[in-house]
Amino acid sequence: MTRTHPNTPQKRELPLPGVAAIALYLLLVAGTIIFGVVGGGHYPVVFLFFSAVFFAASAGLIVGFRWAWALSLAAVFLLAGYNFWIFSTQHMGAAAVQGALNLIFFFYLVRPQVRSRMK
């Protein structure tokens, strides 16, 4: 039986590449919302709450927290629903593409391999 010394550094697992991409995507969405509220006035100020939630989900997802995984899962699912609603009402093709991308992110996050890596 081999024992490791208590001061031996533990090996830290890196996040899966898809999880890192989703975290960066959530950072991009948060930045877009902040720019839309502050710079252009396209969004109401209450959307800054969503920006903070997306930022927290992104940071927690990189670290591998289960609560951040759940928050990211909800975020991409709601973004997919929102974009598909925009597509159905305004017939904007870009909204359909964004909705499909968010749906792909949702299906990636619910994979058992991703769920098992969250702590």
mmCIF file of C-alpha atoms in Angstrom:
data_model
loop_
_atom_site.group_PDB
_atom_site.id
_atom_site.type_symbol
_atom_site.label_atom_id
_atom_site.label_comp_id
_atom_site.label_asym_id
_atom_site.label_seq_id
_atom_site.Cartn_x
_atom_site.Cartn_y
_atom_site.Cartn_z
ATOM 1 C CA MET A 1 0.000 0.000 0.000
ATOM 2 C CA THR A 2 1.532 3.296 -1.058
ATOM 3 C CA ARG A 3 0.643 6.452 0.751
ATOM 4 C CA THR A 4 1.180 9.938 -0.533
ATOM 5 C CA HIS A 5 2.538 12.650 1.632
ATOM 6 C CA PRO A 6 -0.152 15.116 2.808
ATOM 7 C CA ASN A 7 1.775 18.044 1.326
ATOM 8 C CA THR A 8 1.984 16.465 -2.115
ATOM 9 C CA PRO A 9 0.077 18.650 -4.579
ATOM 10 C CA GLN A 10 -2.983 16.996 -6.038
ATOM 11 C CA LYS A 11 -3.400 16.794 -9.785
ATOM 12 C CA ARG A 12 -6.086 19.216 -10.930
ATOM 13 C CA GLU A 13 -8.292 18.141 -13.790
ATOM 14 C CA LEU A 14 -8.721 20.625 -16.594
ATOM 15 C CA PRO A 15 -12.264 21.307 -17.778
ATOM 16 C CA LEU A 16 -13.488 19.534 -20.878
ATOM 17 C CA PRO A 17 -12.935 21.581 -24.058
ATOM 18 C CA GLY A 18 -16.656 21.893 -24.673
ATOM 19 C CA VAL A 19 -17.261 23.125 -21.140
ATOM 20 C CA ALA A 20 -14.527 25.727 -21.579
ATOM 21 C CA ALA A 21 -16.099 26.833 -24.878
ATOM 22 C CA ILE A 22 -19.521 27.165 -23.245
ATOM 23 C CA ALA A 23 -17.970 29.188 -20.411
ATOM 24 C CA LEU A 24 -16.360 31.536 -22.929
ATOM 25 C CA TYR A 25 -19.653 31.789 -24.793
ATOM 26 C CA LEU A 26 -21.433 32.792 -21.582
ATOM 27 C CA LEU A 27 -18.745 35.420 -20.980
ATOM 28 C CA LEU A 28 -19.347 36.737 -24.499
ATOM 29 C CA VAL A 29 -23.104 36.905 -23.894
ATOM 30 C CA ALA A 30 -22.531 38.707 -20.578
ATOM 31 C CA GLY A 31 -20.253 41.226 -22.281
ATOM 32 C CA THR A 32 -22.766 41.777 -25.050
ATOM 33 C CA ILE A 33 -25.491 42.472 -22.521
ATOM 34 C CA ILE A 34 -23.276 44.918 -20.621
ATOM 35 C CA PHE A 35 -22.393 46.714 -23.841
ATOM 36 C CA GLY A 36 -26.064 46.758 -24.869
ATOM 37 C CA VAL A 37 -27.130 48.309 -21.571
ATOM 38 C CA VAL A 38 -24.302 50.810 -21.119
ATOM 39 C CA GLY A 39 -23.236 51.664 -24.651
ATOM 40 C CA GLY A 40 -26.178 51.386 -26.943
ATOM 41 C CA GLY A 41 -29.209 51.429 -24.693
ATOM 42 C CA HIS A 42 -30.659 48.404 -26.506
ATOM 43 C CA TYR A 43 -31.476 46.546 -23.285
ATOM 44 C CA PRO A 44 -33.117 47.744 -20.076
ATOM 45 C CA VAL A 45 -30.929 48.080 -16.970
ATOM 46 C CA VAL A 46 -32.535 45.013 -15.373
ATOM 47 C CA PHE A 47 -30.648 42.887 -17.918
ATOM 48 C CA LEU A 48 -27.456 43.573 -15.953
ATOM 49 C CA PHE A 49 -28.743 40.927 -13.526
ATOM 50 C CA PHE A 50 -28.605 38.353 -16.324
ATOM 51 C CA SER A 51 -25.114 39.494 -17.168
ATOM 52 C CA ALA A 52 -23.988 38.882 -13.583
ATOM 53 C CA VAL A 53 -25.615 35.440 -13.597
ATOM 54 C CA PHE A 54 -23.924 34.508 -16.879
ATOM 55 C CA PHE A 55 -20.580 35.700 -15.555
ATOM 56 C CA ALA A 56 -20.962 33.660 -12.341
ATOM 57 C CA ALA A 57 -22.025 30.585 -14.305
ATOM 58 C CA SER A 58 -19.031 30.941 -16.604
ATOM 59 C CA ALA A 59 -16.505 31.271 -13.793
ATOM 60 C CA GLY A 60 -18.022 28.407 -11.813
ATOM 61 C CA LEU A 61 -18.179 26.190 -14.874
ATOM 62 C CA ILE A 62 -14.437 26.556 -15.449
ATOM 63 C CA VAL A 63 -13.775 25.566 -11.835
ATOM 64 C CA GLY A 64 -16.209 22.654 -12.147
ATOM 65 C CA PHE A 65 -18.902 23.477 -9.619
ATOM 66 C CA ARG A 66 -22.192 21.606 -9.937
ATOM 67 C CA TRP A 67 -24.243 24.726 -9.161
ATOM 68 C CA ALA A 68 -22.541 26.520 -12.044
ATOM 69 C CA TRP A 69 -23.283 23.570 -14.301
ATOM 70 C CA ALA A 70 -26.968 23.817 -13.376
ATOM 71 C CA LEU A 71 -26.943 27.577 -13.868
ATOM 72 C CA SER A 72 -25.255 27.222 -17.260
ATOM 73 C CA LEU A 73 -27.704 24.528 -18.249
ATOM 74 C CA ALA A 74 -30.624 26.801 -17.426
ATOM 75 C CA ALA A 75 -28.973 29.750 -19.169
ATOM 76 C CA VAL A 76 -28.366 28.000 -22.488
ATOM 77 C CA PHE A 77 -31.826 26.413 -22.428
ATOM 78 C CA LEU A 78 -33.529 29.746 -21.800
ATOM 79 C CA LEU A 79 -31.365 31.432 -24.445
ATOM 80 C CA ALA A 80 -32.354 28.716 -26.919
ATOM 81 C CA GLY A 81 -36.028 29.214 -26.137
ATOM 82 C CA TYR A 82 -35.688 32.989 -26.402
ATOM 83 C CA ASN A 83 -33.905 32.808 -29.754
ATOM 84 C CA PHE A 84 -36.442 30.365 -31.179
ATOM 85 C CA TRP A 85 -39.228 32.669 -29.995
ATOM 86 C CA ILE A 86 -37.526 35.606 -31.757
ATOM 87 C CA PHE A 87 -37.257 33.471 -34.883
ATOM 88 C CA SER A 88 -40.917 32.474 -34.767
ATOM 89 C CA THR A 89 -42.172 36.025 -34.293
ATOM 90 C CA GLN A 90 -39.732 38.085 -36.358
ATOM 91 C CA HIS A 91 -38.439 35.440 -38.804
ATOM 92 C CA MET A 92 -34.806 36.385 -38.239
ATOM 93 C CA GLY A 93 -32.478 33.663 -39.468
ATOM 94 C CA ALA A 94 -29.696 34.661 -37.063
ATOM 95 C CA ALA A 95 -31.976 33.927 -34.118
ATOM 96 C CA ALA A 96 -32.574 30.400 -35.419
ATOM 97 C CA VAL A 97 -28.829 29.825 -35.718
ATOM 98 C CA GLN A 98 -28.207 31.123 -32.191
ATOM 99 C CA GLY A 99 -31.064 29.006 -30.870
ATOM 100 C CA ALA A 100 -29.624 25.907 -32.522
ATOM 101 C CA LEU A 101 -26.177 26.697 -31.095
ATOM 102 C CA ASN A 102 -27.629 27.068 -27.605
ATOM 103 C CA LEU A 103 -29.520 23.801 -28.032
ATOM 104 C CA ILE A 104 -26.272 22.052 -28.988
ATOM 105 C CA PHE A 105 -24.649 23.511 -25.875
ATOM 106 C CA PHE A 106 -27.588 22.245 -23.809
ATOM 107 C CA PHE A 107 -27.259 18.733 -25.204
ATOM 108 C CA TYR A 108 -23.516 18.802 -24.553
ATOM 109 C CA LEU A 109 -23.993 19.842 -20.929
ATOM 110 C CA VAL A 110 -26.468 17.046 -20.166
ATOM 111 C CA ARG A 111 -24.044 14.327 -21.292
ATOM 112 C CA PRO A 112 -23.130 11.887 -18.488
ATOM 113 C CA GLN A 113 -19.409 12.503 -19.059
ATOM 114 C CA VAL A 114 -19.858 16.206 -18.349
ATOM 115 C CA ARG A 115 -22.106 15.675 -15.337
ATOM 116 C CA SER A 116 -19.687 13.229 -13.740
ATOM 117 C CA ARG A 117 -16.822 15.763 -13.869
ATOM 118 C CA MET A 118 -18.716 18.390 -11.861
ATOM 119 C CA LYS A 119 -18.086 18.521 -8.108
#
